[in-house]
Amino acid sequence: MTGIASIAEDVREGRVDAAEPARAAVARLREQNGGPQGLNAFLAALSESEALALKVSSDGGRLSGVPVAIKDNLATVGFPTTCGSRILEGYRPPYEATVVKRLREEGAVIVGKTNLDEFAMGSSTENSAYGPVRNPCDPTRVPGGSSGGSAAAVAAGIVSGALGSDTGGSVRQPASFCGVVGVKPTYGRVSRYGLVAFASSLDQVGIFGATVADAAELLQVVAGHDPRDSTSVDLPVPDFSEERDTGAEGLVVGVPTEYFGDALEPGVKASCQAALDMLAAGGAQIREVSLPNTRYALSAYYVIATAEASSNLARFDGVRYGARDSSGKDLGEMYERTRTAGFGREVKRRILLGTFALTAGYHDQYYGRAQRARGLVSADFEAVFGGGVDVLFTPTSPTVAFPLGERVQDPLQMYLADVFTVTANLAGLPAISVPVGVSDGLPVGGQLIAPKWGEKTLFRAAFALEGAVEAA
Ligand code: GLN
């Protein structure tokens, strides 16, 4: 699989038939996705003849003919949108997410919808009602989550780019587990219209790329103001690839000590340290910094995310969307039976936790406190960036991909997989995971975090990091 820009150029210049890249992607998908040892990364996909029959325009779009995969919590016309849940089995939205529309307008071909933890709740893609996804680097291990299907699709070389969503790390953590690039933009940079809401104040659409350039290329197309999402911000979108060759010279890279503690696997730590040495060799100035309120982040995240989820998921009641169990005697029983049968265990756990956190009498003790902790986490970042740090470097996840089944029975262990990624969501900051090495034969991701609207610096650092790792 080649880079996104070159696929589009080949199509535009007529060197390759416009439908061919998508047909080839679908052929790879058919080979790798199904069967007992298959990836199970896709919940729906085009057939080869459908791909060939598509009227793909080659008339100059930035993504002419480029095959792309979409996480199945983004509304698409032409495929169901299930959120990995029984409650939305077969549901076909009558409209399309803005990000998907923008991809198509630039000539991209949506080849399929990718598997995910139900309603994006999870860190391993084992919570899907349609079975777990396997990690292409080692099929006995998880791909990370919740956008595990998108990460696996890119890591397996089925597509060069895919969309996911990142509420607490669901793009960066699976990117790290699968050895690909994953970026979460600044909150408000990308439209959430058509993204099924999990925790609206934290959710952002994110991008997977086989390389930093591929991720930048897709983000360039989907970013920007959308009047249909009142939280999307009307700011100019910079050219993310402009500083592709600037390198690390003079870049001030902050290293927060709180992210390098005992929770970190030694192999992950070693790869991250080596990456920092490479950045320093490239002229970056490495500076140790402290983000002291990091210790509150994970608890605050799980209170806020579950509280918002309990409210957002109230709409799935069998009346307007998807499945309905009408065997009960009245409306109340219909709601109850539909939700009991339609939601999986983790989703129910979150709805219960969130409802509890918002209960009158407990509201301030849980939700109020979590919001105050969120403020402290944001203030930590502001202080560090205000003190002259351009970008922060941390591990993306404390571990490499863990074995399938290892953590499903232990939600707290599962939640710990997000300990380094939730902070950027709480503070609304842009962050990216870039492959930096291998530990026990499995990929390790390094995370870069930039100030709000600082994607240009983020990408400059990411290109420099990727270049340094490749040259090593
Ligand atoms: N793993 C985290 C959770 O379970 C993050 C999910 C996400 O980013 N969608 O909430």
Short mmCIF file of C-alpha atoms and ligand atoms in Angstrom, two decimals:
data_model
loop_
_atom_site.label_atom_id
_atom_site.label_comp_id
_atom_site.label_asym_id
_atom_site.label_seq_id
_atom_site.Cartn_x
_atom_site.Cartn_y
_atom_site.Cartn_z
CA MET A 1 0.00 0.00 0.00
CA THR A 2 1.41 3.35 -0.95
CA GLY A 3 0.97 6.80 0.52
CA ILE A 4 -2.30 8.67 0.19
CA ALA A 5 -0.91 11.62 -1.77
CA SER A 6 0.71 9.37 -4.34
CA ILE A 7 -2.39 7.19 -4.81
CA ALA A 8 -4.44 10.32 -5.48
CA GLU A 9 -1.81 11.69 -7.84
CA ASP A 10 -1.67 8.44 -9.85
CA VAL A 11 -5.45 8.58 -10.23
CA ARG A 12 -5.55 12.25 -11.15
CA GLU A 13 -2.81 11.84 -13.74
CA GLY A 14 -4.60 8.87 -15.25
CA ARG A 15 -1.78 6.42 -14.50
CA VAL A 16 -4.20 4.24 -12.54
CA ASP A 17 -7.89 3.67 -13.14
CA ALA A 18 -9.91 5.64 -10.57
CA ALA A 19 -11.66 2.54 -9.18
CA GLU A 20 -8.53 0.36 -8.95
CA PRO A 21 -7.12 1.43 -5.54
CA ALA A 22 -10.48 0.75 -3.88
CA ARG A 23 -10.86 -2.59 -5.66
CA ALA A 24 -7.43 -3.64 -4.49
CA ALA A 25 -8.22 -2.51 -0.92
CA VAL A 26 -11.42 -4.54 -0.95
CA ALA A 27 -9.52 -7.60 -2.23
CA ARG A 28 -7.05 -7.28 0.67
CA LEU A 29 -9.93 -6.80 3.07
CA ARG A 30 -11.70 -9.97 1.87
CA GLU A 31 -8.49 -11.92 2.32
CA GLN A 32 -7.70 -10.76 5.84
CA ASN A 33 -10.93 -9.87 7.56
CA GLY A 34 -13.05 -13.05 7.79
CA GLY A 35 -12.73 -16.57 9.16
CA PRO A 36 -11.80 -17.79 12.64
CA GLN A 37 -8.30 -16.28 12.49
CA GLY A 38 -9.36 -13.21 10.50
CA LEU A 39 -8.98 -9.67 11.80
CA ASN A 40 -12.73 -8.98 12.16
CA ALA A 41 -11.80 -5.33 11.64
CA PHE A 42 -14.76 -4.59 9.35
CA LEU A 43 -18.47 -4.80 10.15
CA ALA A 44 -19.53 -3.88 6.61
CA ALA A 45 -17.61 -3.44 3.39
CA LEU A 46 -17.98 -3.05 -0.34
CA SER A 47 -17.68 -6.13 -2.52
CA GLU A 48 -15.07 -6.10 -5.27
CA SER A 49 -17.73 -5.68 -7.94
CA GLU A 50 -19.31 -2.81 -5.99
CA ALA A 51 -15.92 -1.16 -5.73
CA LEU A 52 -15.35 -1.55 -9.46
CA ALA A 53 -18.81 -0.27 -10.31
CA LEU A 54 -18.36 2.93 -8.29
CA LYS A 55 -18.23 6.10 -10.28
CA VAL A 56 -14.99 7.40 -8.84
CA SER A 57 -14.15 10.86 -10.02
CA SER A 58 -10.58 11.54 -11.05
CA ASP A 59 -11.23 15.22 -11.65
CA GLY A 60 -8.70 16.74 -9.33
CA GLY A 61 -9.92 15.92 -5.82
CA ARG A 62 -7.18 15.82 -3.22
CA LEU A 63 -8.10 12.22 -2.35
CA SER A 64 -9.02 11.00 -5.85
CA GLY A 65 -9.64 7.26 -5.66
CA VAL A 66 -8.11 6.88 -2.19
CA PRO A 67 -9.67 3.99 -0.22
CA VAL A 68 -10.56 4.95 3.36
CA ALA A 69 -12.19 3.02 6.24
CA ILE A 70 -14.61 4.63 8.71
CA LYS A 71 -15.27 3.72 12.34
CA ASP A 72 -18.81 2.45 12.68
CA ASN A 73 -19.94 5.25 15.00
CA LEU A 74 -19.80 7.78 12.15
CA ALA A 75 -22.98 8.09 10.12
CA THR A 76 -22.63 6.93 6.54
CA VAL A 77 -25.03 6.60 3.65
CA GLY A 78 -24.71 3.24 1.91
CA PHE A 79 -23.63 1.22 4.97
CA PRO A 80 -25.33 0.56 8.30
CA THR A 81 -24.01 2.47 11.35
CA THR A 82 -24.17 0.11 14.33
CA CYS A 83 -21.72 1.52 16.91
CA GLY A 84 -20.79 -2.11 17.53
CA SER A 85 -24.09 -2.50 19.38
CA ARG A 86 -27.07 -4.83 19.05
CA ILE A 87 -29.34 -1.88 19.71
CA LEU A 88 -28.37 -0.35 16.36
CA GLU A 89 -28.08 -3.58 14.39
CA GLY A 90 -28.84 -2.83 10.74
CA TYR A 91 -29.57 0.85 11.46
CA ARG A 92 -29.10 3.02 8.37
CA PRO A 93 -28.82 6.74 9.09
CA PRO A 94 -30.61 9.01 6.62
CA TYR A 95 -27.65 11.42 6.57
CA GLU A 96 -23.89 11.41 6.53
CA ALA A 97 -21.30 12.72 9.00
CA THR A 98 -19.62 15.93 7.82
CA VAL A 99 -16.18 14.29 7.94
CA VAL A 100 -17.32 11.45 5.67
CA LYS A 101 -18.98 13.88 3.29
CA ARG A 102 -15.77 15.92 3.07
CA LEU A 103 -13.71 12.81 2.29
CA ARG A 104 -16.08 11.84 -0.51
CA GLU A 105 -16.14 15.37 -1.91
CA GLU A 106 -12.37 15.11 -2.38
CA GLY A 107 -12.73 11.81 -4.23
CA ALA A 108 -12.09 9.27 -1.43
CA VAL A 109 -13.83 5.89 -1.58
CA ILE A 110 -15.34 4.59 1.66
CA VAL A 111 -14.53 0.87 1.46
CA GLY A 112 -16.15 -0.16 4.73
CA LYS A 113 -17.13 0.45 8.34
CA THR A 114 -14.78 -0.67 11.07
CA ASN A 115 -15.41 -2.62 14.24
CA LEU A 116 -15.21 -0.87 17.64
CA ASP A 117 -15.96 -1.26 21.31
CA GLU A 118 -19.71 -0.77 21.71
CA PHE A 119 -20.44 2.97 21.55
CA ALA A 120 -16.65 3.53 21.68
CA MET A 121 -16.45 2.39 25.31
CA GLY A 122 -13.31 0.37 25.81
CA SER A 123 -9.59 0.05 25.23
CA SER A 124 -9.31 -3.29 23.44
CA THR A 125 -12.18 -3.64 20.93
CA GLU A 126 -13.36 -6.69 22.86
CA ASN A 127 -16.63 -4.97 23.88
CA SER A 128 -18.10 -5.11 20.37
CA ALA A 129 -21.37 -7.03 20.04
CA TYR A 130 -19.89 -8.40 16.80
CA GLY A 131 -16.80 -10.03 18.28
CA PRO A 132 -13.28 -8.81 19.03
CA VAL A 133 -10.74 -7.49 16.53
CA ARG A 134 -7.32 -9.11 16.27
CA ASN A 135 -4.07 -7.17 16.20
CA PRO A 136 -2.38 -7.65 12.79
CA CYS A 137 1.05 -7.58 14.52
CA ASP A 138 0.07 -10.60 16.66
CA PRO A 139 -3.38 -12.15 16.19
CA THR A 140 -3.47 -13.44 19.79
CA ARG A 141 -3.44 -9.85 21.06
CA VAL A 142 -5.90 -6.96 21.12
CA PRO A 143 -5.52 -4.05 18.71
CA GLY A 144 -6.35 -1.57 21.46
CA GLY A 145 -9.56 0.38 21.44
CA SER A 146 -12.06 1.62 20.97
CA SER A 147 -11.16 2.31 17.31
CA GLY A 148 -9.42 -1.09 17.03
CA GLY A 149 -10.95 -1.93 13.66
CA SER A 150 -9.64 1.24 12.03
CA ALA A 151 -6.18 0.77 13.56
CA ALA A 152 -6.04 -2.87 12.41
CA ALA A 153 -7.23 -1.96 8.90
CA VAL A 154 -4.34 0.48 8.50
CA ALA A 155 -1.77 -1.76 10.22
CA ALA A 156 -2.71 -4.69 7.97
CA GLY A 157 -2.17 -2.50 4.90
CA ILE A 158 -5.81 -2.78 3.80
CA VAL A 159 -6.09 1.03 3.63
CA SER A 160 -3.53 3.80 4.19
CA GLY A 161 -5.92 5.87 6.23
CA ALA A 162 -9.02 5.57 8.39
CA LEU A 163 -11.22 7.63 10.67
CA GLY A 164 -11.83 6.88 14.32
CA SER A 165 -13.04 8.77 17.35
CA ASP A 166 -11.05 9.70 20.42
CA THR A 167 -12.84 10.47 23.69
CA GLY A 168 -10.09 9.32 26.05
CA GLY A 169 -7.49 7.84 23.75
CA SER A 170 -9.41 5.66 21.34
CA VAL A 171 -7.36 6.72 18.32
CA ARG A 172 -3.90 7.15 19.88
CA GLN A 173 -3.89 4.01 22.04
CA PRO A 174 -4.87 1.56 19.25
CA ALA A 175 -2.45 3.36 16.89
CA SER A 176 0.26 2.67 19.44
CA PHE A 177 -0.75 -1.01 19.86
CA CYS A 178 -0.84 -1.59 16.10
CA GLY A 179 2.25 0.39 15.07
CA VAL A 180 0.53 3.11 13.04
CA VAL A 181 0.03 6.87 13.41
CA GLY A 182 -3.08 8.20 15.20
CA VAL A 183 -3.99 11.84 15.75
CA LYS A 184 -6.61 13.52 17.91
CA PRO A 185 -7.10 17.14 16.86
CA THR A 186 -7.85 20.08 19.14
CA TYR A 187 -11.42 19.93 20.48
CA GLY A 188 -13.43 21.93 17.95
CA ARG A 189 -11.01 21.49 15.02
CA VAL A 190 -13.11 18.79 13.37
CA SER A 191 -16.88 18.57 13.07
CA ARG A 192 -18.68 16.05 15.27
CA TYR A 193 -21.84 16.23 13.16
CA GLY A 194 -22.78 12.62 12.47
CA LEU A 195 -20.46 11.17 15.12
CA VAL A 196 -22.65 9.22 17.52
CA ALA A 197 -22.12 11.02 20.83
CA PHE A 198 -20.43 9.20 23.72
CA ALA A 199 -19.13 12.06 25.93
CA SER A 200 -19.72 15.23 23.97
CA SER A 201 -17.27 17.49 25.81
CA LEU A 202 -14.42 15.01 25.16
CA ASP A 203 -15.25 13.42 21.77
CA GLN A 204 -13.22 14.33 18.68
CA VAL A 205 -12.98 12.57 15.35
CA GLY A 206 -9.42 11.33 14.92
CA ILE A 207 -7.34 10.00 12.07
CA PHE A 208 -5.19 6.93 11.47
CA GLY A 209 -2.45 6.92 8.87
CA ALA A 210 0.22 4.45 7.88
CA THR A 211 2.57 7.44 8.12
CA VAL A 212 2.48 10.95 9.57
CA ALA A 213 2.04 12.29 6.03
CA ASP A 214 -1.03 10.11 5.45
CA ALA A 215 -2.61 11.26 8.72
CA ALA A 216 -1.88 14.91 7.85
CA GLU A 217 -3.41 14.46 4.41
CA LEU A 218 -6.72 13.14 5.75
CA LEU A 219 -6.89 15.67 8.58
CA GLN A 220 -6.35 18.46 6.05
CA VAL A 221 -9.53 17.38 4.27
CA VAL A 222 -11.80 16.84 7.29
CA ALA A 223 -10.70 19.78 9.47
CA GLY A 224 -12.45 23.12 9.61
CA HIS A 225 -15.58 24.85 10.74
CA ASP A 226 -18.98 23.22 10.24
CA PRO A 227 -22.13 25.24 10.97
CA ARG A 228 -23.83 21.93 11.86
CA ASP A 229 -21.64 21.45 14.94
CA SER A 230 -21.87 24.37 17.33
CA THR A 231 -18.65 23.27 19.06
CA SER A 232 -16.62 23.34 15.86
CA VAL A 233 -14.55 26.50 15.76
CA ASP A 234 -14.28 28.95 12.91
CA LEU A 235 -10.51 29.31 12.66
CA PRO A 236 -8.29 29.01 9.59
CA VAL A 237 -6.89 25.50 9.07
CA PRO A 238 -3.10 25.60 8.71
CA ASP A 239 -1.19 23.46 6.23
CA PHE A 240 -0.29 20.52 8.46
CA SER A 241 2.51 19.29 6.17
CA GLU A 242 4.16 22.63 5.67
CA GLU A 243 6.88 21.93 8.22
CA ARG A 244 7.41 18.38 7.13
CA ASP A 245 11.13 18.92 6.58
CA THR A 246 11.83 21.52 9.25
CA GLY A 247 13.18 18.92 11.66
CA ALA A 248 13.61 19.13 15.41
CA GLU A 249 16.27 21.86 15.52
CA GLY A 250 15.40 24.33 18.27
CA LEU A 251 12.15 22.62 19.25
CA VAL A 252 11.60 22.66 23.01
CA VAL A 253 10.26 19.24 23.98
CA GLY A 254 8.85 18.91 27.50
CA VAL A 255 9.02 15.50 29.20
CA PRO A 256 6.54 15.25 32.09
CA THR A 257 8.01 13.11 34.89
CA GLU A 258 4.53 11.92 35.91
CA TYR A 259 4.31 9.89 32.67
CA PHE A 260 7.52 7.97 33.29
CA GLY A 261 6.71 6.38 36.66
CA ASP A 262 6.36 2.78 37.82
CA ALA A 263 3.26 1.98 35.76
CA LEU A 264 5.40 2.02 32.64
CA GLU A 265 6.60 -1.29 31.17
CA PRO A 266 10.42 -1.27 30.96
CA GLY A 267 10.41 -2.00 27.22
CA VAL A 268 8.06 0.92 26.55
CA LYS A 269 10.21 3.19 28.68
CA ALA A 270 13.37 2.16 26.82
CA SER A 271 11.81 2.84 23.39
CA CYS A 272 10.56 6.24 24.54
CA GLN A 273 13.91 7.17 26.01
CA ALA A 274 15.63 6.17 22.77
CA ALA A 275 13.17 8.33 20.81
CA LEU A 276 13.95 11.30 23.05
CA ASP A 277 17.67 10.78 22.47
CA MET A 278 17.03 10.83 18.73
CA LEU A 279 15.06 14.07 18.99
CA ALA A 280 17.89 15.58 21.00
CA ALA A 281 20.42 14.42 18.40
CA GLY A 282 18.28 16.23 15.82
CA GLY A 283 18.68 19.48 17.73
CA ALA A 284 15.61 19.45 19.99
CA GLN A 285 16.02 20.81 23.49
CA ILE A 286 14.68 18.24 25.95
CA ARG A 287 13.33 19.71 29.16
CA GLU A 288 11.97 17.83 32.16
CA VAL A 289 8.63 19.29 33.31
CA SER A 290 5.93 18.46 35.84
CA LEU A 291 2.15 18.11 35.38
CA PRO A 292 1.34 17.45 39.03
CA ASN A 293 -2.42 17.02 38.66
CA THR A 294 -2.05 14.14 36.20
CA ARG A 295 -2.87 11.77 39.07
CA TYR A 296 -6.49 12.99 39.11
CA ALA A 297 -7.02 12.70 35.37
CA LEU A 298 -8.15 9.10 35.00
CA SER A 299 -10.74 9.28 37.80
CA ALA A 300 -12.03 12.63 36.55
CA TYR A 301 -12.29 11.24 33.04
CA TYR A 302 -14.31 8.18 34.10
CA VAL A 303 -16.77 10.32 36.05
CA ILE A 304 -17.25 12.92 33.31
CA ALA A 305 -17.32 10.42 30.43
CA THR A 306 -19.85 8.14 32.14
CA ALA A 307 -22.04 11.08 33.23
CA GLU A 308 -22.22 12.41 29.70
CA ALA A 309 -22.72 8.91 28.28
CA SER A 310 -25.67 8.21 30.58
CA SER A 311 -27.38 11.27 29.16
CA ASN A 312 -26.37 10.74 25.51
CA LEU A 313 -27.44 7.10 25.46
CA ALA A 314 -30.93 7.87 26.79
CA ARG A 315 -32.07 8.31 23.19
CA PHE A 316 -31.65 4.62 22.40
CA ASP A 317 -35.00 3.49 23.72
CA GLY A 318 -36.50 1.52 20.84
CA VAL A 319 -38.67 4.43 19.71
CA ARG A 320 -36.59 6.27 17.17
CA TYR A 321 -33.60 4.09 16.32
CA GLY A 322 -32.66 0.51 15.68
CA ALA A 323 -33.93 -2.53 17.53
CA ARG A 324 -37.14 -2.69 19.57
CA ASP A 325 -38.44 -5.39 21.90
CA SER A 326 -42.19 -4.83 21.94
CA SER A 327 -43.09 -7.97 23.89
CA GLY A 328 -43.88 -5.95 27.04
CA LYS A 329 -47.33 -4.73 28.04
CA ASP A 330 -46.66 -0.99 27.95
CA LEU A 331 -44.19 1.70 26.91
CA GLY A 332 -42.13 1.38 30.11
CA GLU A 333 -41.60 -2.33 29.54
CA MET A 334 -40.74 -1.70 25.93
CA TYR A 335 -37.96 0.72 26.95
CA GLU A 336 -36.70 -1.65 29.59
CA ARG A 337 -36.66 -4.78 27.46
CA THR A 338 -35.16 -2.98 24.47
CA ARG A 339 -32.31 -1.50 26.51
CA THR A 340 -31.74 -4.71 28.48
CA ALA A 341 -31.38 -6.75 25.30
CA GLY A 342 -29.74 -4.05 23.20
CA PHE A 343 -26.84 -2.86 25.35
CA GLY A 344 -23.81 -4.90 26.36
CA ARG A 345 -22.29 -5.15 29.85
CA GLU A 346 -19.78 -2.32 29.59
CA VAL A 347 -22.35 0.12 28.21
CA LYS A 348 -24.75 -0.76 31.03
CA ARG A 349 -21.97 -0.33 33.59
CA ARG A 350 -21.22 3.15 32.23
CA ILE A 351 -24.87 4.22 32.15
CA LEU A 352 -25.27 3.11 35.77
CA LEU A 353 -22.06 4.80 36.92
CA GLY A 354 -22.91 8.01 35.08
CA THR A 355 -26.47 8.11 36.35
CA PHE A 356 -25.18 7.60 39.89
CA ALA A 357 -22.59 10.39 39.53
CA LEU A 358 -25.34 12.78 38.45
CA THR A 359 -27.85 11.80 41.14
CA ALA A 360 -29.16 14.70 43.21
CA GLY A 361 -27.12 14.79 46.41
CA TYR A 362 -24.06 13.20 44.78
CA HIS A 363 -23.77 15.60 41.88
CA ASP A 364 -21.25 17.93 43.48
CA GLN A 365 -19.34 15.17 45.22
CA TYR A 366 -18.64 13.34 41.95
CA TYR A 367 -19.40 15.37 38.85
CA GLY A 368 -18.54 18.74 40.42
CA ARG A 369 -15.24 17.43 41.77
CA ALA A 370 -14.36 15.79 38.49
CA GLN A 371 -14.96 19.09 36.69
CA ARG A 372 -12.67 20.87 39.13
CA ALA A 373 -9.98 18.24 38.61
CA ARG A 374 -10.39 18.74 34.87
CA GLY A 375 -9.68 22.43 35.39
CA LEU A 376 -6.49 21.58 37.29
CA VAL A 377 -5.29 19.23 34.56
CA SER A 378 -5.84 21.96 31.93
CA ALA A 379 -4.07 24.55 34.08
CA ASP A 380 -1.01 22.25 34.37
CA PHE A 381 -0.73 22.15 30.59
CA GLU A 382 -1.20 25.90 30.26
CA ALA A 383 1.58 26.54 32.75
CA VAL A 384 4.01 24.28 30.93
CA PHE A 385 3.23 25.64 27.46
CA GLY A 386 3.25 29.19 28.81
CA GLY A 387 6.75 28.49 30.12
CA GLY A 388 8.19 28.02 26.64
CA VAL A 389 7.62 24.33 25.93
CA ASP A 390 6.57 23.79 22.29
CA VAL A 391 5.38 20.22 22.57
CA LEU A 392 5.27 17.45 25.17
CA PHE A 393 6.51 13.90 24.68
CA THR A 394 5.11 10.92 26.63
CA PRO A 395 4.51 7.22 26.06
CA THR A 396 1.07 6.72 24.46
CA SER A 397 0.22 3.75 26.66
CA PRO A 398 1.99 2.17 29.66
CA THR A 399 2.10 -1.23 27.93
CA VAL A 400 2.27 -2.87 24.54
CA ALA A 401 -0.77 -4.72 23.16
CA PHE A 402 -2.03 -7.22 25.74
CA PRO A 403 -3.38 -10.73 25.02
CA LEU A 404 -7.04 -11.09 23.99
CA GLY A 405 -9.16 -11.88 27.04
CA GLU A 406 -6.58 -10.72 29.60
CA ARG A 407 -8.44 -7.68 30.90
CA VAL A 408 -12.10 -8.12 29.92
CA GLN A 409 -13.09 -9.32 33.38
CA ASP A 410 -11.28 -6.47 35.12
CA PRO A 411 -12.62 -3.06 34.05
CA LEU A 412 -10.18 -1.12 36.24
CA GLN A 413 -7.19 -2.77 34.56
CA MET A 414 -8.78 -1.95 31.22
CA TYR A 415 -9.31 1.70 32.21
CA LEU A 416 -5.60 2.00 33.09
CA ALA A 417 -4.71 1.60 29.41
CA ASP A 418 -5.86 5.23 28.97
CA VAL A 419 -3.89 6.78 31.79
CA PHE A 420 -1.60 8.76 29.43
CA THR A 421 -4.19 9.71 26.82
CA VAL A 422 -7.22 11.03 28.75
CA THR A 423 -5.38 14.21 29.79
CA ALA A 424 -5.37 15.64 26.26
CA ASN A 425 -9.13 15.05 26.00
CA LEU A 426 -9.81 16.67 29.38
CA ALA A 427 -7.81 19.73 28.29
CA GLY A 428 -9.03 19.71 24.65
CA LEU A 429 -5.47 19.55 23.29
CA PRO A 430 -4.21 18.07 20.01
CA ALA A 431 -2.10 14.92 20.38
CA ILE A 432 -0.60 12.28 18.13
CA SER A 433 0.84 8.80 18.56
CA VAL A 434 3.83 7.90 16.39
CA PRO A 435 5.55 4.48 16.33
CA VAL A 436 8.88 4.81 18.15
CA GLY A 437 10.09 1.26 18.57
CA VAL A 438 9.40 -2.35 19.46
CA SER A 439 9.23 -4.13 22.81
CA ASP A 440 8.87 -7.94 22.96
CA GLY A 441 8.29 -7.82 19.21
CA LEU A 442 5.29 -5.50 19.61
CA PRO A 443 4.98 -1.85 18.56
CA VAL A 444 5.48 1.03 21.00
CA GLY A 445 3.91 4.43 20.40
CA GLY A 446 5.24 7.79 21.55
CA GLN A 447 2.73 10.56 22.17
CA LEU A 448 3.25 14.24 21.33
CA ILE A 449 0.88 16.83 22.83
CA ALA A 450 0.71 20.46 21.66
CA PRO A 451 -1.14 23.57 22.85
CA LYS A 452 -4.68 24.25 21.61
CA TRP A 453 -4.77 24.89 17.84
CA GLY A 454 -1.09 23.91 17.72
CA GLU A 455 -1.48 21.14 15.13
CA LYS A 456 1.17 22.71 12.95
CA THR A 457 3.82 22.35 15.67
CA LEU A 458 2.40 18.93 16.55
CA PHE A 459 2.93 17.73 12.98
CA ARG A 460 6.34 19.36 12.72
CA ALA A 461 7.43 17.38 15.78
CA ALA A 462 5.71 14.21 14.54
CA PHE A 463 7.45 14.36 11.15
CA ALA A 464 10.78 14.93 12.91
CA LEU A 465 10.18 12.03 15.30
CA GLU A 466 9.11 9.66 12.54
CA GLY A 467 12.12 10.64 10.45
CA ALA A 468 14.51 10.11 13.35
CA VAL A 469 13.03 6.68 14.21
CA GLU A 470 13.15 5.57 10.57
CA ALA A 471 16.76 6.68 10.20
CA ALA A 472 17.84 4.84 13.37
N1 GLN B 1 -10.89 3.68 26.52
C1 GLN B 1 -11.55 4.88 26.94
C2 GLN B 1 -12.93 4.55 27.43
O1 GLN B 1 -13.21 3.41 27.49
C3 GLN B 1 -11.57 5.85 25.81
C4 GLN B 1 -12.64 5.57 24.82
C5 GLN B 1 -12.62 6.49 23.66
O2 GLN B 1 -11.70 7.30 23.50
N2 GLN B 1 -13.68 6.41 22.88
O3 GLN B 1 -13.71 5.39 27.75
#
